[in-house]
CSV table of C-alpha atoms in Angstrom, one decimal:
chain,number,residue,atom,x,y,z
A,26,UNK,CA,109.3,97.2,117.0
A,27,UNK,CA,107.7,94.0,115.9
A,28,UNK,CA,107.8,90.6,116.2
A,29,UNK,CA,107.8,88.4,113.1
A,30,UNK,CA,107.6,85.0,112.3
A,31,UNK,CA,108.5,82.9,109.1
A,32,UNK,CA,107.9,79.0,108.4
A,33,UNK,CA,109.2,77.3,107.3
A,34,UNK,CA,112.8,78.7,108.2
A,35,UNK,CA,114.1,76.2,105.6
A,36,UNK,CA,113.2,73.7,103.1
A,37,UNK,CA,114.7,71.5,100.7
A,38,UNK,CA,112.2,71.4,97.4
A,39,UNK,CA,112.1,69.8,94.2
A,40,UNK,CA,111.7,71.5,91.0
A,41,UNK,CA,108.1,71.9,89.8
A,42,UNK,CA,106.9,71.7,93.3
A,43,UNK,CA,105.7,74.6,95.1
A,44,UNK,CA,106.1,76.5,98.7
A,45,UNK,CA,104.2,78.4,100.6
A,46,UNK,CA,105.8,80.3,103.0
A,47,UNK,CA,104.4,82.0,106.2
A,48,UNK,CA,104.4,85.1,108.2
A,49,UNK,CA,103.2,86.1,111.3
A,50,UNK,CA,103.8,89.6,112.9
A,51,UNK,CA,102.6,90.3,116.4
A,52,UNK,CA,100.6,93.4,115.7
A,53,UNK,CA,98.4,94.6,113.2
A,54,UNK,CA,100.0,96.4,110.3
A,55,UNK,CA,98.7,97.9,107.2
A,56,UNK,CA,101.8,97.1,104.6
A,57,UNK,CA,103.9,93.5,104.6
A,58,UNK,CA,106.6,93.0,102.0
A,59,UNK,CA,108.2,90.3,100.7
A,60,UNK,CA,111.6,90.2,99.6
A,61,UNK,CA,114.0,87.5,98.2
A,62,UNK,CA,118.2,87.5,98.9
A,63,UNK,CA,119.5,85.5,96.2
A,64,UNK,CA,123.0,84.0,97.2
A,65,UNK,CA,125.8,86.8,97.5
A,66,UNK,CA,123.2,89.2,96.6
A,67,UNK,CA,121.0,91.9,98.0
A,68,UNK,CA,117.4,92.1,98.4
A,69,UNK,CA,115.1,92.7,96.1
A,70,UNK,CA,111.4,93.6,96.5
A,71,UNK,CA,108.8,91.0,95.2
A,72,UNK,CA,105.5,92.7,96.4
A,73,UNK,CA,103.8,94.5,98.4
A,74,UNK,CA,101.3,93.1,99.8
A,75,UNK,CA,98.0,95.2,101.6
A,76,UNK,CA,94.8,93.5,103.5
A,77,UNK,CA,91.9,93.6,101.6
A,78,UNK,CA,92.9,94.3,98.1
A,79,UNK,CA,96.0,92.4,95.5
A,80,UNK,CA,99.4,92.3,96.1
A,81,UNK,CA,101.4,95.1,94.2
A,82,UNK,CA,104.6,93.1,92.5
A,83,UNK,CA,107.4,94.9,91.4
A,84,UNK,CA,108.8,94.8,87.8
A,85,UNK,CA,110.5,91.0,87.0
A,86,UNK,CA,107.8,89.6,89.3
A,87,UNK,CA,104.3,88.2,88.2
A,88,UNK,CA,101.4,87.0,90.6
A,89,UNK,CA,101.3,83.7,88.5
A,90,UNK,CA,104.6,82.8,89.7
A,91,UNK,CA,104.4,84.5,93.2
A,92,UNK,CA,100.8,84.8,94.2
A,93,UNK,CA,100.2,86.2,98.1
A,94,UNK,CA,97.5,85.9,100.6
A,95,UNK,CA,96.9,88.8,103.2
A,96,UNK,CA,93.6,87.8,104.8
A,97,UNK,CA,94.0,90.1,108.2
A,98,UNK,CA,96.2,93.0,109.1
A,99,UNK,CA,98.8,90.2,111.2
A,100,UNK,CA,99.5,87.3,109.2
A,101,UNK,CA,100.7,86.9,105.2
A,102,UNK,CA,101.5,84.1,102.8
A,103,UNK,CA,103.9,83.9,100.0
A,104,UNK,CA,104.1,81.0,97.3
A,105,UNK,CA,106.6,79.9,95.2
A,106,UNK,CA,105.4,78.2,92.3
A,107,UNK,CA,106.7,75.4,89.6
A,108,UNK,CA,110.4,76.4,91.4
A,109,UNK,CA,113.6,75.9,89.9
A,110,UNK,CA,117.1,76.1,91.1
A,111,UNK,CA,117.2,79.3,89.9
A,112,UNK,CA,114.3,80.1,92.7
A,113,UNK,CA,116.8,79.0,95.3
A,114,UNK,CA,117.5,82.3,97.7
A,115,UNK,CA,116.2,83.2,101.0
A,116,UNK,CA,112.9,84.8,101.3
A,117,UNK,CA,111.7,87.6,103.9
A,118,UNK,CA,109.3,89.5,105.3
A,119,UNK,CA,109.1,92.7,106.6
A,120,UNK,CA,106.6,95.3,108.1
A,121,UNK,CA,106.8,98.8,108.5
A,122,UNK,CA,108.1,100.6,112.3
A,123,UNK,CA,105.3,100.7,114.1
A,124,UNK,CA,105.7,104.0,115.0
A,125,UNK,CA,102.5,106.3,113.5
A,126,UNK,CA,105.5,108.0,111.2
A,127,UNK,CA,106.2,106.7,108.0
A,128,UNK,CA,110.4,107.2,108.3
A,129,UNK,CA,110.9,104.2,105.5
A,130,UNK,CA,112.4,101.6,108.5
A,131,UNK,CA,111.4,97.7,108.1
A,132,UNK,CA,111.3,95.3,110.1
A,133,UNK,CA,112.5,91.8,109.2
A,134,UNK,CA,111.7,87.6,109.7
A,135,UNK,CA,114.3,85.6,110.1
A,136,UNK,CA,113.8,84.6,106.4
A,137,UNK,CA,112.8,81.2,104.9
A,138,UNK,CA,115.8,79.9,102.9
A,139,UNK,CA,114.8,78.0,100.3
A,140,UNK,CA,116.9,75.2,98.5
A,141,UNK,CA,115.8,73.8,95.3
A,142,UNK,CA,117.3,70.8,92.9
B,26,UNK,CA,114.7,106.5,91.0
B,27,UNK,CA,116.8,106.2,93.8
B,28,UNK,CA,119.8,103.7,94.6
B,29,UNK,CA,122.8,102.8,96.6
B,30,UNK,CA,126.5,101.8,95.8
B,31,UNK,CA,128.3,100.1,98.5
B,32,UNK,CA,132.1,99.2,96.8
B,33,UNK,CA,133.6,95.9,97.2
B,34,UNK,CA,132.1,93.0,98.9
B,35,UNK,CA,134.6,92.2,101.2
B,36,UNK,CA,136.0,93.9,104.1
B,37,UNK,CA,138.5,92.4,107.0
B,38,UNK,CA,139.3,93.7,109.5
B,39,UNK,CA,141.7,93.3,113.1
B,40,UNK,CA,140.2,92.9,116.3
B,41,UNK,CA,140.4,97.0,117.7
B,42,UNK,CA,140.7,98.0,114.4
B,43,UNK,CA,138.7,100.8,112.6
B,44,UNK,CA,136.0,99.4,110.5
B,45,UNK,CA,134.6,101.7,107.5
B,46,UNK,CA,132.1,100.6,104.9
B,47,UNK,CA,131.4,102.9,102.4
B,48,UNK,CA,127.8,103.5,101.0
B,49,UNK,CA,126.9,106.5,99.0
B,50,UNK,CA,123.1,107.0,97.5
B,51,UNK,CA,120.9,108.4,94.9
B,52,UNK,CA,117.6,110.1,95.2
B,53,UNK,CA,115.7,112.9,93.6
B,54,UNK,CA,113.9,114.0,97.1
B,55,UNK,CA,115.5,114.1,100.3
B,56,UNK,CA,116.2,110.6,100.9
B,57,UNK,CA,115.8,108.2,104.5
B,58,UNK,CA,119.0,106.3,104.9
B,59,UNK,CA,119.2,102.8,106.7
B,60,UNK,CA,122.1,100.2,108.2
B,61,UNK,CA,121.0,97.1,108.3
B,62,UNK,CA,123.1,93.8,109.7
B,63,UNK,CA,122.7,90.4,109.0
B,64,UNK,CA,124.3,87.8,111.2
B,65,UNK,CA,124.4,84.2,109.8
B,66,UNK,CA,121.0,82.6,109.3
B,67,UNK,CA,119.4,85.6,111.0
B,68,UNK,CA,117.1,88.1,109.4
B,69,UNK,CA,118.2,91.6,108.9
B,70,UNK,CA,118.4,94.0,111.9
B,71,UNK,CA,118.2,97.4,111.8
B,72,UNK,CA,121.5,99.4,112.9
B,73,UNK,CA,120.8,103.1,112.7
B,74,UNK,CA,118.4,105.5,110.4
B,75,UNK,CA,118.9,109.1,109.2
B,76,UNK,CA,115.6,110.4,108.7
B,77,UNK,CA,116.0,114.4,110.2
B,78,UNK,CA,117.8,116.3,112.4
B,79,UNK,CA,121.2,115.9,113.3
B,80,UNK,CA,123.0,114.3,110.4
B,81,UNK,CA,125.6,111.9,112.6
B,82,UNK,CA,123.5,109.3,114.2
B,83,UNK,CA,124.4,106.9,115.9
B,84,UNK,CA,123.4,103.4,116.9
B,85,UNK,CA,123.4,99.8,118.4
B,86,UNK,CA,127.0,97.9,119.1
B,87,UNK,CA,129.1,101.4,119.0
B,88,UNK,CA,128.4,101.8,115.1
B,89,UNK,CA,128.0,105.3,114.1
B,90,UNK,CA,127.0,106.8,110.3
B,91,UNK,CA,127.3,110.8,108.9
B,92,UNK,CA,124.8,111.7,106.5
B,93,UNK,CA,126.9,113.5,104.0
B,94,UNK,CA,124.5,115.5,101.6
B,95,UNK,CA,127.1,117.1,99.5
B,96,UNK,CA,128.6,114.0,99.2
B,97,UNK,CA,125.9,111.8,98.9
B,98,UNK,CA,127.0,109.4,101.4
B,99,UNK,CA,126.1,107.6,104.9
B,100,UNK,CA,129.4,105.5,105.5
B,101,UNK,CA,129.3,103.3,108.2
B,102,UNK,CA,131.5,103.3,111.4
B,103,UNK,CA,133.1,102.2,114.6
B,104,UNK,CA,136.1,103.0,116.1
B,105,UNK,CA,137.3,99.3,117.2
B,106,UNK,CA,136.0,96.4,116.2
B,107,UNK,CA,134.9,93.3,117.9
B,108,UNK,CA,134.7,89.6,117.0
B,109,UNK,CA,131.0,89.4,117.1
B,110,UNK,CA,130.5,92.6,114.4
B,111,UNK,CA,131.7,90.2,111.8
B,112,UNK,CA,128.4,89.8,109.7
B,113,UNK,CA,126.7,91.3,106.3
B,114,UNK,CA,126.4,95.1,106.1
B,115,UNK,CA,123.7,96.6,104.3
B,116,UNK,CA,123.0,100.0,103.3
B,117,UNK,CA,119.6,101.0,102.2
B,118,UNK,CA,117.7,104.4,100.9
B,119,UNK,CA,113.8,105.3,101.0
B,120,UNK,CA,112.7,108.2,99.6
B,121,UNK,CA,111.1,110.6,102.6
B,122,UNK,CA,107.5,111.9,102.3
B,123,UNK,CA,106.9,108.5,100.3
B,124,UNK,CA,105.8,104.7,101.0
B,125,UNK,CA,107.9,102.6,102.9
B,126,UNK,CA,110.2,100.6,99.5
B,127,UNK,CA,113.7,100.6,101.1
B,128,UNK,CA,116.2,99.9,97.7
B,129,UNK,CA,119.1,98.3,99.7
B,130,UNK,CA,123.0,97.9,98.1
B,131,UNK,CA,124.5,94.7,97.4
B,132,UNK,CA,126.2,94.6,101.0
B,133,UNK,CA,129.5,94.0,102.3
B,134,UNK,CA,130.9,91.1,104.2
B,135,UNK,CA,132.8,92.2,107.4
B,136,UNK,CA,134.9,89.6,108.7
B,137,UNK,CA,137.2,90.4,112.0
B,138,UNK,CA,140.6,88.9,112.4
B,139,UNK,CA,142.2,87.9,115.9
């Protein structure tokens, strides 16, 4: 398994500001995703994001609005920009098992919950 | 495309009680199935994965799930539930043989009564 670590774990901003978020994971691993769980809702995939190269986003998600860093194979940023209230959810990241087999399983941050008026 | 359906967003429960929550799945390719819980202000944590093999697996805390392929579900149990299962339940599908996207279902509260 791995170890992964978010900050902030929560923040109060105000609109037109921005975030950046932060994750660390104990060991090196190729893919880190970011998700966001708006309130009552599941999680959605914002991007994919790969050391070395951009950030894949997924459709409803644009690098202007959500741009990543991935400098090394441990640590990731995500940032939330000009927010809004409707940008208020909790945001995680995840990182493949690190078990050689690709079987799908993620691991999960605590999540940086995210309030903005 | 692949996705999951997990009914209602609500389920209570007694203390000893059954608990069943229901997810069923879409995929075009033999699909990976996940249980994820999330206890307040925690991340998510994995339960138990179906990925080959034997098609009831079970996992952490006494929960249990049955790949059903003719049925396209992976419903979630445990025979008597406790207090501290009360959390959010989240069923998720990957598509085997491709990149790790898990598409997870909208979850289900479990809350456990005295």
């Amino acid at each position: 398994s791995a170890v992964i670590s978010q900050k902030p774990s929560r923040d109060i901003c105000q609109r037109g500001t921005s975030l950046t978020i932060q994750c660390q994971v104990d060991s090196q691993v190729t893919m880190m995703f970011w998700y966001r769980q708006q309130p009552g809702q599941s999680l959605t995939l914002i991007a994919t994001a790969n050391q070395g190269s951009e950030a894949t986003y997924e459709s409803g998600f644009v690098i202007d609005k959500f741009p990543i860093s991935r400098p090394n194979l441990t640590f990731s940023t995500l940032t939330v920009s000009n927010m809004s209230p409707e940008d208020s959810s909790i945001y995680l990241c995840s990182v493949e098992g690190i078990t050689g087999v690709n079987t799908g399983e993620l691991f999960f941050g605590e999540g940086s919950r995210l309030t903005v008026l | 495309a692949q996705s999951v359906t997990q009914l209602g967003s609500h389920v209570s429960v007694s203390e000893g009680a059954l608990v069943l929550l229901r997810c069923n799945y879409s995929s075009s390719v033999p699909p990976y199935l996940f249980w994820y819980v999330q206890y307040p202000n925690q991340g998510l944590q994995l339960l138990l994965k179906y990925t080959t093999g034997a098609t009831l697996v079970k996992g952490i805390n006494g929960f249990e799930a049955e790949f059903k392929k003719s049925e396209t579900s992976f419903h979630l149990t445990k025979p008597s539930a406790h207090m501290s299962d009360a959390a959010e339940y989240f069923c998720a599908v990957s598509e085997s043989g491709a990149n790790s996207k898990l598409t997870f279902g909208k979850g289900i509260t479990l809350s456990v009564r005295p």
